[in-house]
Amino acid sequence: MDLLNTLVDKGLRRELPTREEALAVLATSDDELLDVVAAAGKVRRAWFGRRVKLNYLVNLKSGLCPEDCSYCSQRLGSKAEILKYTWLKPEEASKAAAAGVAGGAKRVCLVASGRGPTDRDVDRVSQTIAAIKEENEGVEVCACLGLLSDGQAERLRSAGADAYNHNLNTSEGTYGDITTTHTYADRVDTVQKAHSAGLSACSGLIAGMGESDEDLVDVVFALRELDPDSVPVNFLIPFEGTPLAKEWNLTPQRALRILAMVRFVCPDVEVRLAGGREVHLRTLQPLALHLANSIFLGDYLTSEGQAGKADLEMIADAGFEVEGADTTTLPEHRVDAAACGTGGGCGSGSVCSSEEPASETPAQTPAETPGARPDLVAVRRRGAGTDLAPNA
């Protein structure tokens, strides 16, 4: 297919595809799916080989968020029966993080619900970062605390944070449809604050909220312009008790096409297979490893993932290998650009938290919706905030 040959050539040169080319990937048929995966896989292997980076989430503070993000089980007014607890103590968070590191994770993502951290919260998270790094030599720590105020990114970096996650989630044109308590511009500003402070920027999207192909291309092109080092691709987890509980818009095939489009647009970036992969990709998860070079190990913020042991078996069975702590994830040109503060990776020249994806829609119940699998949406009842062992 001429389209795929063109996209592979552009990906190997880090050249931005056209919008029409990106849209064409999303419009390919199921009969063409393996060709699309194979083409995007060539780009993925050129920049990242067969390595898979493991990331582990620690939910520092769960529920009771004042924001109204429609996809989130922790939102204001959510009736989802999730775990609710206030800040973990540094030693509790460090113990949870250690389980992920023992399972092979090289990055720990510290997430807290809320609009954004107070200065006291930044102090608390700084102590947690110190505790984790003292117990786990060489581990990367990414913070995901919401909207940042001036100076907070710098304080987190001084405390030892390596990265900051703040997802754009959807296109600017449709952002107001999913959230009203903050703006798309607020999110862009926080990613830029993290980048300017010298933190590795992590920003991604949530697919499956009823968006159009054009919306998906818009947000991925916006991410390339922002030039994060990692792009988490979340698939909506339709939690009962949230406004998007009836949104079952994804098939495994569409999820793979979305991942392929992201890889073509951001060829040399850490593309992370994030929340909702078990719900929407299901038995096709191994194919996604040919597109993404990074996954979350085990559970998410408020939902359970597949067993950590199953994640490791899937990686091995698919012919991939877990990326070691002594390996640099990003290609050399991106590492060099970050070191000199110039950016210049996917966004130059010619371009983290995973949030818990969860417009009301009339009448239809998930059981009546084609492809709906509410049985796969399991609320997390183990790990951080409980007395049960974490899944890692």
mmCIF file of N, CA, C and O in Angstrom, residues 259-292:
data_model
loop_
_atom_site.group_PDB
_atom_site.id
_atom_site.type_symbol
_atom_site.label_atom_id
_atom_site.label_comp_id
_atom_site.label_asym_id
_atom_site.label_seq_id
_atom_site.Cartn_x
_atom_site.Cartn_y
_atom_site.Cartn_z
ATOM 1 N N LEU A 259 -3.448 3.445 17.749
ATOM 2 C CA LEU A 259 -2.047 3.324 18.180
ATOM 3 C C LEU A 259 -1.091 3.472 17.003
ATOM 4 O O LEU A 259 -0.033 4.105 17.121
ATOM 5 N N ALA A 260 -1.460 2.888 15.870
ATOM 6 C CA ALA A 260 -0.603 2.999 14.685
ATOM 7 C C ALA A 260 -0.506 4.441 14.230
ATOM 8 O O ALA A 260 0.583 4.929 13.876
ATOM 9 N N MET A 261 -1.624 5.157 14.234
ATOM 10 C CA MET A 261 -1.609 6.571 13.834
ATOM 11 C C MET A 261 -0.710 7.387 14.760
ATOM 12 O O MET A 261 0.082 8.231 14.310
ATOM 13 N N VAL A 262 -0.801 7.121 16.058
ATOM 14 C CA VAL A 262 0.053 7.836 17.015
ATOM 15 C C VAL A 262 1.527 7.549 16.727
ATOM 16 O O VAL A 262 2.368 8.455 16.731
ATOM 17 N N ARG A 263 1.853 6.293 16.439
ATOM 18 C CA ARG A 263 3.254 5.952 16.153
ATOM 19 C C ARG A 263 3.752 6.654 14.899
ATOM 20 O O ARG A 263 4.884 7.156 14.870
ATOM 21 N N PHE A 264 2.938 6.726 13.860
ATOM 22 C CA PHE A 264 3.370 7.402 12.631
ATOM 23 C C PHE A 264 3.576 8.901 12.865
ATOM 24 O O PHE A 264 4.498 9.496 12.305
ATOM 25 N N VAL A 265 2.727 9.518 13.688
ATOM 26 C CA VAL A 265 2.835 10.963 13.927
ATOM 27 C C VAL A 265 3.979 11.274 14.893
ATOM 28 O O VAL A 265 4.664 12.289 14.754
ATOM 29 N N CYS A 266 4.212 10.403 15.854
ATOM 30 C CA CYS A 266 5.282 10.604 16.847
ATOM 31 C C CYS A 266 6.218 9.392 16.826
ATOM 32 O O CYS A 266 6.217 8.564 17.750
ATOM 33 N N PRO A 267 7.017 9.254 15.792
ATOM 34 C CA PRO A 267 7.757 8.004 15.569
ATOM 35 C C PRO A 267 8.819 7.683 16.609
ATOM 36 O O PRO A 267 9.040 6.519 16.932
ATOM 37 N N ASP A 268 9.500 8.717 17.145
ATOM 38 C CA ASP A 268 10.636 8.466 18.033
ATOM 39 C C ASP A 268 10.309 8.783 19.486
ATOM 40 O O ASP A 268 11.208 8.982 20.302
ATOM 41 N N VAL A 269 9.022 8.796 19.817
ATOM 42 C CA VAL A 269 8.570 9.089 21.170
ATOM 43 C C VAL A 269 8.155 7.799 21.856
ATOM 44 O O VAL A 269 7.722 6.840 21.213
ATOM 45 N N GLU A 270 8.294 7.762 23.180
ATOM 46 C CA GLU A 270 7.807 6.628 23.956
ATOM 47 C C GLU A 270 6.278 6.615 23.904
ATOM 48 O O GLU A 270 5.626 7.401 24.585
ATOM 49 N N VAL A 271 5.724 5.745 23.092
ATOM 50 C CA VAL A 271 4.272 5.591 23.020
ATOM 51 C C VAL A 271 3.877 4.520 24.033
ATOM 52 O O VAL A 271 4.332 3.378 23.948
ATOM 53 N N ARG A 272 3.043 4.915 24.988
ATOM 54 C CA ARG A 272 2.714 4.029 26.106
ATOM 55 C C ARG A 272 1.292 3.499 25.968
ATOM 56 O O ARG A 272 0.341 4.265 25.848
ATOM 57 N N LEU A 273 1.162 2.197 26.007
ATOM 58 C CA LEU A 273 -0.135 1.539 26.035
ATOM 59 C C LEU A 273 -0.648 1.634 27.463
ATOM 60 O O LEU A 273 -0.095 1.026 28.373
ATOM 61 N N ALA A 274 -1.707 2.418 27.660
ATOM 62 C CA ALA A 274 -2.095 2.801 29.018
ATOM 63 C C ALA A 274 -3.479 2.258 29.381
ATOM 64 O O ALA A 274 -3.862 1.169 28.951
ATOM 65 N N GLY A 275 -4.230 3.007 30.193
ATOM 66 C CA GLY A 275 -5.478 2.527 30.749
ATOM 67 C C GLY A 275 -6.466 2.040 29.700
ATOM 68 O O GLY A 275 -6.616 2.638 28.647
ATOM 69 N N GLY A 276 -7.147 0.947 30.005
ATOM 70 C CA GLY A 276 -8.201 0.433 29.142
ATOM 71 C C GLY A 276 -7.757 -0.587 28.120
ATOM 72 O O GLY A 276 -8.590 -1.081 27.352
ATOM 73 N N ARG A 277 -6.477 -0.945 28.107
ATOM 74 C CA ARG A 277 -6.024 -1.887 27.066
ATOM 75 C C ARG A 277 -6.690 -3.246 27.228
ATOM 76 O O ARG A 277 -7.054 -3.890 26.240
ATOM 77 N N GLU A 278 -6.863 -3.691 28.463
ATOM 78 C CA GLU A 278 -7.478 -4.992 28.690
ATOM 79 C C GLU A 278 -8.952 -4.993 28.287
ATOM 80 O O GLU A 278 -9.483 -5.990 27.793
ATOM 81 N N VAL A 279 -9.612 -3.855 28.487
ATOM 82 C CA VAL A 279 -11.044 -3.742 28.215
ATOM 83 C C VAL A 279 -11.332 -3.722 26.716
ATOM 84 O O VAL A 279 -12.300 -4.320 26.239
ATOM 85 N N HIS A 280 -10.478 -3.046 25.946
ATOM 86 C CA HIS A 280 -10.782 -2.809 24.536
ATOM 87 C C HIS A 280 -9.929 -3.622 23.561
ATOM 88 O O HIS A 280 -10.408 -4.022 22.504
ATOM 89 N N LEU A 281 -8.658 -3.862 23.875
ATOM 90 C CA LEU A 281 -7.831 -4.685 22.989
ATOM 91 C C LEU A 281 -8.030 -6.167 23.251
ATOM 92 O O LEU A 281 -7.911 -6.991 22.340
ATOM 93 N N ARG A 282 -8.255 -6.490 24.513
ATOM 94 C CA ARG A 282 -8.522 -7.856 24.912
ATOM 95 C C ARG A 282 -7.457 -8.831 24.374
ATOM 96 O O ARG A 282 -6.276 -8.647 24.638
ATOM 97 N N THR A 283 -7.830 -9.839 23.596
ATOM 98 C CA THR A 283 -6.854 -10.838 23.155
ATOM 99 C C THR A 283 -5.903 -10.313 22.090
ATOM 100 O O THR A 283 -4.937 -11.004 21.735
ATOM 101 N N LEU A 284 -6.140 -9.101 21.591
ATOM 102 C CA LEU A 284 -5.228 -8.518 20.603
ATOM 103 C C LEU A 284 -4.155 -7.643 21.254
ATOM 104 O O LEU A 284 -3.387 -6.980 20.545
ATOM 105 N N GLN A 285 -4.062 -7.657 22.584
ATOM 106 C CA GLN A 285 -3.031 -6.855 23.252
ATOM 107 C C GLN A 285 -1.621 -7.113 22.720
ATOM 108 O O GLN A 285 -0.852 -6.155 22.553
ATOM 109 N N PRO A 286 -1.228 -8.363 22.462
ATOM 110 C CA PRO A 286 0.142 -8.583 21.972
ATOM 111 C C PRO A 286 0.438 -7.836 20.670
ATOM 112 O O PRO A 286 1.584 -7.408 20.463
ATOM 113 N N LEU A 287 -0.555 -7.674 19.790
ATOM 114 C CA LEU A 287 -0.320 -6.924 18.558
ATOM 115 C C LEU A 287 0.039 -5.476 18.859
ATOM 116 O O LEU A 287 0.801 -4.851 18.121
ATOM 117 N N ALA A 288 -0.507 -4.935 19.961
ATOM 118 C CA ALA A 288 -0.237 -3.542 20.311
ATOM 119 C C ALA A 288 1.222 -3.319 20.686
ATOM 120 O O ALA A 288 1.733 -2.192 20.590
ATOM 121 N N LEU A 289 1.922 -4.373 21.088
ATOM 122 C CA LEU A 289 3.335 -4.230 21.417
ATOM 123 C C LEU A 289 4.177 -3.921 20.179
ATOM 124 O O LEU A 289 5.290 -3.424 20.298
ATOM 125 N N HIS A 290 3.656 -4.195 18.997
ATOM 126 C CA HIS A 290 4.353 -3.836 17.768
ATOM 127 C C HIS A 290 4.214 -2.335 17.467
ATOM 128 O O HIS A 290 4.879 -1.824 16.566
ATOM 129 N N LEU A 291 3.377 -1.645 18.245
ATOM 130 C CA LEU A 291 3.116 -0.225 18.020
ATOM 131 C C LEU A 291 3.601 0.625 19.190
ATOM 132 O O LEU A 291 4.196 1.680 18.997
ATOM 133 N N ALA A 292 3.340 0.170 20.393
ATOM 134 C CA ALA A 292 3.751 0.886 21.603
ATOM 135 C C ALA A 292 5.010 0.243 22.164
ATOM 136 O O ALA A 292 5.175 -0.977 22.095
#
